[in-house]
Tab-separated table of C-alpha atoms and ligand atoms in Angstrom:
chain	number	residue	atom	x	y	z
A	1	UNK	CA	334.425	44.590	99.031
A	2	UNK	CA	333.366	48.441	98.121
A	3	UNK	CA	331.090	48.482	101.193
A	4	UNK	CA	330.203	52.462	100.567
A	5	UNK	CA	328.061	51.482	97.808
A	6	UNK	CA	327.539	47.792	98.472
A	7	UNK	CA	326.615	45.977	101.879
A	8	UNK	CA	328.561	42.965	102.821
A	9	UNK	CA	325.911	40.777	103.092
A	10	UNK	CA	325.821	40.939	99.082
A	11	UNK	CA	328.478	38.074	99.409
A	12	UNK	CA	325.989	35.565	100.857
A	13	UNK	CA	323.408	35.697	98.300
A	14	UNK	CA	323.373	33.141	95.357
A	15	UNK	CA	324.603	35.059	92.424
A	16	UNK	CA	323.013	36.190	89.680
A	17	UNK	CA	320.801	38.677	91.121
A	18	UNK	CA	319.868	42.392	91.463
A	19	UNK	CA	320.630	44.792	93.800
A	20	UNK	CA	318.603	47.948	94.093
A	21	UNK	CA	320.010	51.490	95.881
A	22	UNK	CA	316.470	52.490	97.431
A	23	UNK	CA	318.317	55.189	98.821
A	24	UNK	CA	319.428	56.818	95.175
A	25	UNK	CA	315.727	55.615	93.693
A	26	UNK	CA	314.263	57.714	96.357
A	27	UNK	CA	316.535	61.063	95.830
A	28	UNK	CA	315.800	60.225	92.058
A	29	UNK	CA	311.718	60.205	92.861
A	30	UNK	CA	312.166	63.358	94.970
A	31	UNK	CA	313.831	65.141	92.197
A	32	UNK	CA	311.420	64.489	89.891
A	33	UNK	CA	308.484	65.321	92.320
A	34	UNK	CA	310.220	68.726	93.452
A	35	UNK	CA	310.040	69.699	88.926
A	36	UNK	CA	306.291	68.280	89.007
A	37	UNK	CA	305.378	70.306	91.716
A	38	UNK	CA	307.309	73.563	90.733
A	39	UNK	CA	305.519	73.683	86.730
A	40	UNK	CA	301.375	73.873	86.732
A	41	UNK	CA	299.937	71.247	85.545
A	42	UNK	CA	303.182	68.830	84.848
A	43	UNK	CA	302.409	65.121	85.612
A	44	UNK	CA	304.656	62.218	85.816
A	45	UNK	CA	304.096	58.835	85.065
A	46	UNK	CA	306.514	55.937	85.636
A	47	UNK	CA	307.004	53.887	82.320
A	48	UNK	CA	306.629	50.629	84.311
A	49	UNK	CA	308.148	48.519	81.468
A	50	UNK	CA	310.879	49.184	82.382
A	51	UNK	CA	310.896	47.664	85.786
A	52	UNK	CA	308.046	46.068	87.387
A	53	UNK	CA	309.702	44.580	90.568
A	54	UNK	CA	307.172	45.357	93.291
A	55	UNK	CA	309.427	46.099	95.394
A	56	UNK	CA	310.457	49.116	93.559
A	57	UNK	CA	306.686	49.610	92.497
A	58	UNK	CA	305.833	50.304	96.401
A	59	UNK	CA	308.184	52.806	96.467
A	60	UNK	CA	307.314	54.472	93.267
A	61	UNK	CA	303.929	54.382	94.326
A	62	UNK	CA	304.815	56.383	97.726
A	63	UNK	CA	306.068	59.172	95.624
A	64	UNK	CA	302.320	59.867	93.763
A	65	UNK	CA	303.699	58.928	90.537
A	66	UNK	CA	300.808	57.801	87.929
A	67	UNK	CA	301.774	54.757	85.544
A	68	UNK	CA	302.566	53.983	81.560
A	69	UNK	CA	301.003	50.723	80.928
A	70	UNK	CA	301.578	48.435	77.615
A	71	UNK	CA	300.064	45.476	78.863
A	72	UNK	CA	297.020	44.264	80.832
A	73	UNK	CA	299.457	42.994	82.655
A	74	UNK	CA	301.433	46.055	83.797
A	75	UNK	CA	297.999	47.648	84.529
A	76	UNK	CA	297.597	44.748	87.133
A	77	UNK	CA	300.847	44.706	88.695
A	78	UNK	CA	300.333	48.630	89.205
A	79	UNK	CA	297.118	47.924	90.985
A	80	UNK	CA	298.297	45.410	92.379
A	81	UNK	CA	301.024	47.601	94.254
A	82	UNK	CA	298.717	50.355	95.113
A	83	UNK	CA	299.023	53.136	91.876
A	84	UNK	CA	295.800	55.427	91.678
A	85	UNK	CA	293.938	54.018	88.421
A	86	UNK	CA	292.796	57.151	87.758
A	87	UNK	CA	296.319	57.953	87.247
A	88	UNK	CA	297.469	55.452	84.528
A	89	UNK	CA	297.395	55.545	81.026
A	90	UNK	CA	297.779	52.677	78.547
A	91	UNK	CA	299.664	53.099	75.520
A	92	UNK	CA	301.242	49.837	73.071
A	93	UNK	CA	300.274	49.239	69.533
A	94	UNK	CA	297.914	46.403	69.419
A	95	UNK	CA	295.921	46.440	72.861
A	96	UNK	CA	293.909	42.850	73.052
A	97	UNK	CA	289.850	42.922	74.104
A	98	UNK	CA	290.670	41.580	77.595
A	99	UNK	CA	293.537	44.382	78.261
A	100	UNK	CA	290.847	47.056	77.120
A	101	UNK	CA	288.234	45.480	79.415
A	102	UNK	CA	290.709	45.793	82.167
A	103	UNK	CA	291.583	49.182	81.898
A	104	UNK	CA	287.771	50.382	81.244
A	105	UNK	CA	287.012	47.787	84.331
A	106	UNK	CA	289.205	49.994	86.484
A	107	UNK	CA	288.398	53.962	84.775
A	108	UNK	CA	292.163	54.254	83.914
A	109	UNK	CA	292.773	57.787	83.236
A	110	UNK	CA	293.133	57.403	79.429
A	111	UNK	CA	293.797	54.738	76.273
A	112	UNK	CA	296.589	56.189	73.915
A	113	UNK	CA	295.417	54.848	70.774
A	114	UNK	CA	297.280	53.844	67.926
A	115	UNK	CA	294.961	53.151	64.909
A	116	UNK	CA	291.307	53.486	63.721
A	117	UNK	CA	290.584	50.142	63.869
A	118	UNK	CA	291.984	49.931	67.749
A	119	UNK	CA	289.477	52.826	67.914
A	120	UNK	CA	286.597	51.200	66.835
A	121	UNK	CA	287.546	48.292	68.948
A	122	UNK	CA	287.537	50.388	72.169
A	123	UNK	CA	284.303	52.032	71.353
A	124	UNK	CA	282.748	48.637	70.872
A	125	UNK	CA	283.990	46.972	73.797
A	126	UNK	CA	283.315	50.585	75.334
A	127	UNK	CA	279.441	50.959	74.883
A	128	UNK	CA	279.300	46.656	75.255
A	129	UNK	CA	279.984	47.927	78.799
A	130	UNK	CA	278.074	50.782	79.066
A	131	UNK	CA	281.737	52.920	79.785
A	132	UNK	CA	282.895	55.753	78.340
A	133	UNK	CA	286.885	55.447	76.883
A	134	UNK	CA	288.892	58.150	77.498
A	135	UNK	CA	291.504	58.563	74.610
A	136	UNK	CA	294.907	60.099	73.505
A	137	UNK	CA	295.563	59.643	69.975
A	138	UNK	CA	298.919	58.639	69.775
A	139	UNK	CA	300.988	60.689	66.725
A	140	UNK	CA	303.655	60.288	65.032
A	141	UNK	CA	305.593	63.214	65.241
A	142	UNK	CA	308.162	62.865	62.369
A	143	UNK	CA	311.079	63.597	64.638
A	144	UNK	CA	313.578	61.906	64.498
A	145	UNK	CA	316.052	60.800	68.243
A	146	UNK	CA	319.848	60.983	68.387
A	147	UNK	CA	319.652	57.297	69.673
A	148	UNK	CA	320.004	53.755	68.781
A	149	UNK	CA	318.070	52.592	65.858
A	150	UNK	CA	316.251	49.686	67.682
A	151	UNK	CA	315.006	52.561	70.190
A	152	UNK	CA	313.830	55.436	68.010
A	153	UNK	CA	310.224	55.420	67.443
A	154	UNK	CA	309.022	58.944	66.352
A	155	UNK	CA	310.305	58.559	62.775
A	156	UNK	CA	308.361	58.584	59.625
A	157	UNK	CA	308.999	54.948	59.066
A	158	UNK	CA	308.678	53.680	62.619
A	159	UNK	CA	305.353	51.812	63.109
A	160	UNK	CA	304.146	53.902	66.179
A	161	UNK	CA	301.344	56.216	66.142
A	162	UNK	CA	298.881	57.735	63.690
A	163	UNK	CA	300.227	60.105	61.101
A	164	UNK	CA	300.166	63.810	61.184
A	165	UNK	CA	298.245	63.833	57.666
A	166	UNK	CA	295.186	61.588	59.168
A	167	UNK	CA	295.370	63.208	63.163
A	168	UNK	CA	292.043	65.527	62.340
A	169	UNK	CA	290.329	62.856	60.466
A	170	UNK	CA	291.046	60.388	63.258
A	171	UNK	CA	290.063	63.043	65.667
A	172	UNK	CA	286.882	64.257	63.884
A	173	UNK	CA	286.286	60.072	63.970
A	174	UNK	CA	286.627	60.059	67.847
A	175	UNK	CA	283.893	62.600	67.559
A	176	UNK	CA	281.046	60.133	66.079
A	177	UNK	CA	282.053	57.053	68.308
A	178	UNK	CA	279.288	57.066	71.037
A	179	UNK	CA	281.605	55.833	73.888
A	180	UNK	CA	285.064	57.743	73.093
A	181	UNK	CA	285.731	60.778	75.111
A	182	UNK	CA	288.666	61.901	73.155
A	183	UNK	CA	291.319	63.931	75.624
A	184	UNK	CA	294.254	64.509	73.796
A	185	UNK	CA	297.641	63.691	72.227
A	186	UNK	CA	300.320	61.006	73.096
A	187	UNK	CA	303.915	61.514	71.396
A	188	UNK	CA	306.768	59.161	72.050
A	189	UNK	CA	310.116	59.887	70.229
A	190	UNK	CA	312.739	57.282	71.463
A	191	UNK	CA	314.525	56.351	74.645
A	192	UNK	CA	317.787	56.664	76.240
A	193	UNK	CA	317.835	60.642	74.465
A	194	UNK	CA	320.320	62.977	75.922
A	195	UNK	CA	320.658	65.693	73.356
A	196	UNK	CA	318.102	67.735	74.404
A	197	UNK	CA	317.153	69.326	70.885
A	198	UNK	CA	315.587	66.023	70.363
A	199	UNK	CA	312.877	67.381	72.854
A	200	UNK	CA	312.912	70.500	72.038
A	201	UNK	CA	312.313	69.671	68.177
A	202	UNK	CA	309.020	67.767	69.707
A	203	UNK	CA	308.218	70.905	71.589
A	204	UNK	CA	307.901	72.465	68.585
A	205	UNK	CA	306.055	70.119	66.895
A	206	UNK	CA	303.700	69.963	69.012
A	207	UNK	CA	303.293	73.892	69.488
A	208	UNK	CA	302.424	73.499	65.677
A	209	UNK	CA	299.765	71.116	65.688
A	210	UNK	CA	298.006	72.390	68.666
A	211	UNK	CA	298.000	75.980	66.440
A	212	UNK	CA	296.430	73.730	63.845
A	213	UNK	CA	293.766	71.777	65.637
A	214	UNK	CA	292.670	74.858	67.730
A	215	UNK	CA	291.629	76.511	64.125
A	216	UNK	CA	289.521	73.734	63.736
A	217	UNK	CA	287.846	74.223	67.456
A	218	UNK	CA	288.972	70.910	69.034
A	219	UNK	CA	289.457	71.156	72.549
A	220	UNK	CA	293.023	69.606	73.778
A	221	UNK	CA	292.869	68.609	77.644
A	222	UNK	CA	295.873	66.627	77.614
A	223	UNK	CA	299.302	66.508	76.050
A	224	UNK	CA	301.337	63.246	76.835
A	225	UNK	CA	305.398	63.713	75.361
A	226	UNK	CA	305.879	60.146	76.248
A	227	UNK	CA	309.452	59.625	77.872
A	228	UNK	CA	312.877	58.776	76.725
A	229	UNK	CA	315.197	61.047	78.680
A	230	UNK	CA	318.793	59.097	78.807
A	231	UNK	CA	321.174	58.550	81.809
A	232	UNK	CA	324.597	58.544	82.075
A	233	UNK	CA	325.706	54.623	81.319
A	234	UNK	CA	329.694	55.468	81.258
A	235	UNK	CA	330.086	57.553	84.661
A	236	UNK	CA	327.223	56.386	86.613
A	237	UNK	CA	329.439	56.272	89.838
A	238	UNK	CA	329.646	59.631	89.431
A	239	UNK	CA	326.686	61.135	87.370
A	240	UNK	CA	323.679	58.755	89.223
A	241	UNK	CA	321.356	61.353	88.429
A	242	UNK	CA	319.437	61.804	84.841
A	243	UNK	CA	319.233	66.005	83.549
A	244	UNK	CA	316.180	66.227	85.052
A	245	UNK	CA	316.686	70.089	84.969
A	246	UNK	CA	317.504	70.542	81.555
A	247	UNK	CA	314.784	67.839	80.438
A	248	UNK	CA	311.538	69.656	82.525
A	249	UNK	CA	313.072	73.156	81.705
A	250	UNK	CA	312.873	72.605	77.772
A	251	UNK	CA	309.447	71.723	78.060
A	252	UNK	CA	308.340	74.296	80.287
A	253	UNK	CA	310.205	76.550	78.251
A	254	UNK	CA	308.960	75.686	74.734
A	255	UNK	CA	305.541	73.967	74.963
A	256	UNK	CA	303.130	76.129	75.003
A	257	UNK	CA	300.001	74.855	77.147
A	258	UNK	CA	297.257	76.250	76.870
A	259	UNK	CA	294.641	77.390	80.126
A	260	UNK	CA	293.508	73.926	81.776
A	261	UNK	CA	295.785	71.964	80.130
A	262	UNK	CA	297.994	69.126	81.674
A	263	UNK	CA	301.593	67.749	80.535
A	264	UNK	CA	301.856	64.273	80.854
A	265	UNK	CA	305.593	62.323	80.983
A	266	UNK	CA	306.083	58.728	81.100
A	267	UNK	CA	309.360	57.684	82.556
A	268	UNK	CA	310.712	55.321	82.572
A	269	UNK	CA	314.673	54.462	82.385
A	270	UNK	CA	315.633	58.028	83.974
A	271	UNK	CA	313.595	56.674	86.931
A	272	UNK	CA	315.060	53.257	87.968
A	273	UNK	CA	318.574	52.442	85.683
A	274	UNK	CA	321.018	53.810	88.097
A	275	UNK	CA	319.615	52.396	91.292
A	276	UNK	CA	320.070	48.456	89.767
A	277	UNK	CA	323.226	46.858	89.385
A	278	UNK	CA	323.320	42.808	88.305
A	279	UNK	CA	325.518	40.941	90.551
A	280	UNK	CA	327.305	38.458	89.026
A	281	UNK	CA	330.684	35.836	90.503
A	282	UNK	CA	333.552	34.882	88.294
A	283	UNK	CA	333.332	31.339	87.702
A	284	UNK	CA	336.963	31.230	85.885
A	285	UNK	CA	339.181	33.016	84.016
A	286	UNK	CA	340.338	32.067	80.826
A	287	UNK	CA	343.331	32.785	78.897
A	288	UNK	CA	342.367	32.270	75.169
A	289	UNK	CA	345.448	32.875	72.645
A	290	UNK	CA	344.502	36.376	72.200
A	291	UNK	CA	342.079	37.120	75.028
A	292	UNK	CA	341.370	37.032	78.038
A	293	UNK	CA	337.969	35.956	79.341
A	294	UNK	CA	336.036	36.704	82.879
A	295	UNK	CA	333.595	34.297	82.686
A	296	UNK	CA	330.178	34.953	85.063
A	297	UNK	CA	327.361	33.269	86.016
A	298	UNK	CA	325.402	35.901	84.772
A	299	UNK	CA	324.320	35.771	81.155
A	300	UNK	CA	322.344	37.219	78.609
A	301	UNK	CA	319.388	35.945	80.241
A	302	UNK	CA	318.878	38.342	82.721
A	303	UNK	CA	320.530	41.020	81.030
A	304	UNK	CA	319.773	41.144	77.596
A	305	UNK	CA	320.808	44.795	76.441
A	306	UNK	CA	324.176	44.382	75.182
A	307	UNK	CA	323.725	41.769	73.690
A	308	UNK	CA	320.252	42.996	71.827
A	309	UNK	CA	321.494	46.988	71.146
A	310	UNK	CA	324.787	46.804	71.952
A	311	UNK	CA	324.218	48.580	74.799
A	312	UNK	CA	327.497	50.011	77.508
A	313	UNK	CA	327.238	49.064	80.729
A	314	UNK	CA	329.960	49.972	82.842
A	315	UNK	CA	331.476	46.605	84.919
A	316	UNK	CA	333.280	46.674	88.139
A	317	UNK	CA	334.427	44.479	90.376
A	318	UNK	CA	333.131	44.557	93.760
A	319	UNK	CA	335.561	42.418	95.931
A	320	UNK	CA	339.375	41.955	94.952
A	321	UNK	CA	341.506	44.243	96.343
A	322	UNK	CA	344.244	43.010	93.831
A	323	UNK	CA	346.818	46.182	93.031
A	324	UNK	CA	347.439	44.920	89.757
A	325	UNK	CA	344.982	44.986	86.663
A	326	UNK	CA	343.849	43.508	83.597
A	327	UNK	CA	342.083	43.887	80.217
A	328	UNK	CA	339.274	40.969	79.801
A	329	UNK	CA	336.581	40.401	77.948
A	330	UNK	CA	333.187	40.019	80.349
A	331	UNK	CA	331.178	37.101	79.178
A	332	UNK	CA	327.944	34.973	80.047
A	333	UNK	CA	327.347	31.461	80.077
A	334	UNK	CA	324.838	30.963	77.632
A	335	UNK	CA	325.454	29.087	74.540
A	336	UNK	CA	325.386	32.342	71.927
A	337	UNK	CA	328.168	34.283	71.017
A	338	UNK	CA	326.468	37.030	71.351
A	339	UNK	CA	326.417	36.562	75.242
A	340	UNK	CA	329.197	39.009	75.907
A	341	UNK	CA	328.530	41.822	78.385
A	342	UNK	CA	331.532	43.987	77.224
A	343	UNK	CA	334.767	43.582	75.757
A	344	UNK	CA	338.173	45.432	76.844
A	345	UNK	CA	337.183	46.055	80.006
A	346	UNK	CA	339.938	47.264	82.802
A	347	UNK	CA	339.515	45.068	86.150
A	348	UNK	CA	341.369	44.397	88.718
A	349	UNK	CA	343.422	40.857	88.254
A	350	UNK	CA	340.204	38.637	88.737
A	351	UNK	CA	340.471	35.827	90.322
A	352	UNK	CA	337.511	33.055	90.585
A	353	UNK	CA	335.155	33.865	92.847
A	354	UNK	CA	335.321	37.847	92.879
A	355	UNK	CA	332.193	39.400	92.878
A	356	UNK	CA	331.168	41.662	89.362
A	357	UNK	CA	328.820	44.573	89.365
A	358	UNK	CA	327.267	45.277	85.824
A	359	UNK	CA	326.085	49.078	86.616
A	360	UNK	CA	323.223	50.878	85.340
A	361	UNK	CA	320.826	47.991	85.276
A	362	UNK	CA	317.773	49.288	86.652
A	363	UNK	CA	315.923	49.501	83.896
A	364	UNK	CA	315.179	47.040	81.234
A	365	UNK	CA	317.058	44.702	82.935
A	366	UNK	CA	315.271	42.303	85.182
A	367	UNK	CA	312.017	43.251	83.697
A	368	UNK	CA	313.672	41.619	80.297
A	369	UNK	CA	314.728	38.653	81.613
A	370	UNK	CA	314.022	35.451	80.006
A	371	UNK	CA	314.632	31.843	80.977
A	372	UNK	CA	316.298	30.438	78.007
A	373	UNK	CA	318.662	27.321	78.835
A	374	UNK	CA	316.176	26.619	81.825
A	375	UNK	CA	317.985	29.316	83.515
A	376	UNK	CA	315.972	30.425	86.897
A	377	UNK	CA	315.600	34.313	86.528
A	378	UNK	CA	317.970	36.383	89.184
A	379	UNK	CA	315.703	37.731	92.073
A	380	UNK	CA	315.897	41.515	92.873
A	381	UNK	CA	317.037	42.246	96.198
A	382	UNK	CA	316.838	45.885	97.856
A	383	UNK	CA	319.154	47.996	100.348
A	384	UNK	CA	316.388	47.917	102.659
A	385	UNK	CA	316.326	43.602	102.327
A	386	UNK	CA	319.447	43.887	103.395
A	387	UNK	CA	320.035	46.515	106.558
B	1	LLP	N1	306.359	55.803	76.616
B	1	LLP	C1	306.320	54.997	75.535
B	1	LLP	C2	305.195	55.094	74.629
B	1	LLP	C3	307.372	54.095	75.300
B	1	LLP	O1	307.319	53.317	74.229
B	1	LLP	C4	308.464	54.035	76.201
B	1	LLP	C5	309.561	53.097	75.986
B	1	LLP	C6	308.457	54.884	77.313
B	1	LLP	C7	307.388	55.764	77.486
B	1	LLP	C8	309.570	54.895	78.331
B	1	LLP	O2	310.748	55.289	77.748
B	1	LLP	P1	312.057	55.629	78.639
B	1	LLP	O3	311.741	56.845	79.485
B	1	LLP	O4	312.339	54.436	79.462
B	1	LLP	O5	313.098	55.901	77.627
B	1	LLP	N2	314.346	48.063	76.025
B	1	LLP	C9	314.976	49.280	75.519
B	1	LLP	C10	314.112	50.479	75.673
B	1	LLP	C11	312.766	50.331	75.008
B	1	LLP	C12	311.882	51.500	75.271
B	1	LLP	C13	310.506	51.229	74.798
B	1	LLP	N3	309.587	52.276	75.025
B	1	LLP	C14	316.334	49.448	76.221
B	1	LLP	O6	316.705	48.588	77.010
B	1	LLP	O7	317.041	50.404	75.955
């Protein structure tokens, strides 16, 4: 067992479940805290799609962190662990009238809207209540992310945001709705981006509009860049950390905010992959005629990414101490072919039994889970659980 990363007492829980390094999630929050603090008027929040254990949420929390919602459920589950609501915003393309009654019900810092008819919806509901809606109009930037496909949403064709052509009508719109404070612009380009022109071609963009909109005297409190910064999925042994540097220093650098103004990120991945790890036992090993198979009890089901994006996780295995070692293919138990978790991977000899480590997991992991084949979804279990 690799007990400097992994406590023994991993070997006496029922497999599949997650592990979480509290100890790495915290250095990652204090990182991020020590950018916040050192650039007026920055202001994280943590994209809580992509993992809303509460466990992890109490910790989050404890850094001051505000909150990306896209559900009235997420905004619950961050009240519910203690976030400021004055501190959340809540984004996602087709909001229902109960999650907009929530979020006015609990003066959430701001609605990034989507559409004119979402709009209209919010003001309705809005002056039904006798509230005032903060808003971010959310715009589609026309930049395009060095990621995958299924990920990129800042393009011309994705079906995020409002486009640049209609942003001052829809503004000039905001202006007429009786219960619509509008605040600013939301931007969202893509996730898992590591090339950091990607950000800095947003910058850019967004230096441009703001030129544009302040000719026509609208006041800007609030820019929002969404997130999307990427983490290292083939070293994380070794890289844990996302480029938080690089990523805060481009916008500092290049976005130019004007007096009063806030900058508004929502993280999510950067914040919580590298801390998670699925823990998974060999059932068997199978020799087919050409491959060879480690079969786990983990499938698909509570890790859906490689199968849905072809996503890299790295795989390791946490307890054999064999000297030997083997090429295998890493697959689920779930009755799709596509329930593979890598192929090729270098192990050592695996034996039946030996405990697998699928790294990088934190985020969009557990919090995609779903319970097809009347699986039971893996519980999350933290270093702390376990001292
Ligand atoms: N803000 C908005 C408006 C978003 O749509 C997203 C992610 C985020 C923030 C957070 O992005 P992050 O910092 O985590 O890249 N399930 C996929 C990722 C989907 C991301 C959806 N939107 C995956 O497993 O790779």
């Amino acid at each position: 067992m690799n007990t400097n990363r992994y406590p023994k007492a991993l070997e006496t829980i029922q497999t599949p479940f997650y592990y979480y390094d509290t100890d790495l999630l915290r250095r990652t929050l204090a990182c991020i805290k020590s950018y916040e603090s050192s650039y007026e008027g920055f202001c994280v929040h943590y994209a809580i799609k992509a993992n809303a254990n509460p466990k992890l949420l109490k910790i989050i929390q404890e850094y001051g962190l505000g909150v990306d919602c896209v559900s009235g459920g997420e905004i619950q589950a961050s009240i519910d662990a203690g976030f400021d609501p004055s501190k959340i915003v809540f984004a996602g393309v087709a909001k229902s009238d109960w999650e907009i009654e929530l979020g006015l019900a609990h003066n959430i810092l701001c609605f990034n809207v989507e559409s004119i008819p979402e709009l209209e919806v919010i003001n309705q509901i809005a002056t039904d209540k006798n509230k005032t809606a903060n808003v971010c109009l959310r715009i589609n930037p026309e930049v395009g992310a060095h990621t995958h496909t299924n990920i990129a949403t800042g393009r011309a064709e994705d079906k995020f945001g409002i486009s640049m052509e209609d942003m001052e009508k829809v503004i000039h719109l905001t202006q007429t709705l009786s219960n619509i404070h509008f605040m600013g612009l939301h931007f969202h380009i893509g996730s898992q981006i590591l090339d950091m022109s990607d950000f800095e071609a947003l910058c850019r963009r967004i230096n441009d509009l703001q030129d544009q909109l302040e000719q026509q005297n609208v006041k800007i409190e609030i820019i929002n860049v969404g997130g999307g910064l990427g983490v290292d999925y083939d070293s994380p042994e070794s890289n844990d950390m996302a480029d938080f540097e690089s990523y805060f220093n481009t916008y500092h650098r290049l976005l130019r905010l004007r007096q009063g103004q806030s900058l508004h990120f929502e993280l999510g991945r950067a914040v919580v992959a590298q801390c998670g790890s699925l823990i998974t036992k060999t059932l068997y090993v199978k020799e087919g005629n050409q491959r060879k198979f480690v079969m786990v009890d983990a499938g698909m089901t509570d890790l859906i990414r490689p199968a849905l994006y072809q996503a890299h996780h790295k795989i390791v295995n946490i307890s054999s101490e064999a000297e030997t070692t083997d090429t295998y293919d890493v697959v689920g138990p779930i009755c799709e072919s596509s329930d593979v978790f890598d192929t090729d991977v270098t192990l050592p000899t695996t034996r039946r039994g030996d405990l697998i480590a699928i790294l990088s997991a934190g985020a969009y992991g557990e919090a995609m889970a779903s319970r097809y084949n009347c699986r039971p979804f893996a519980k999350g279990y933290t270093s702390d659980d376990l001292c």
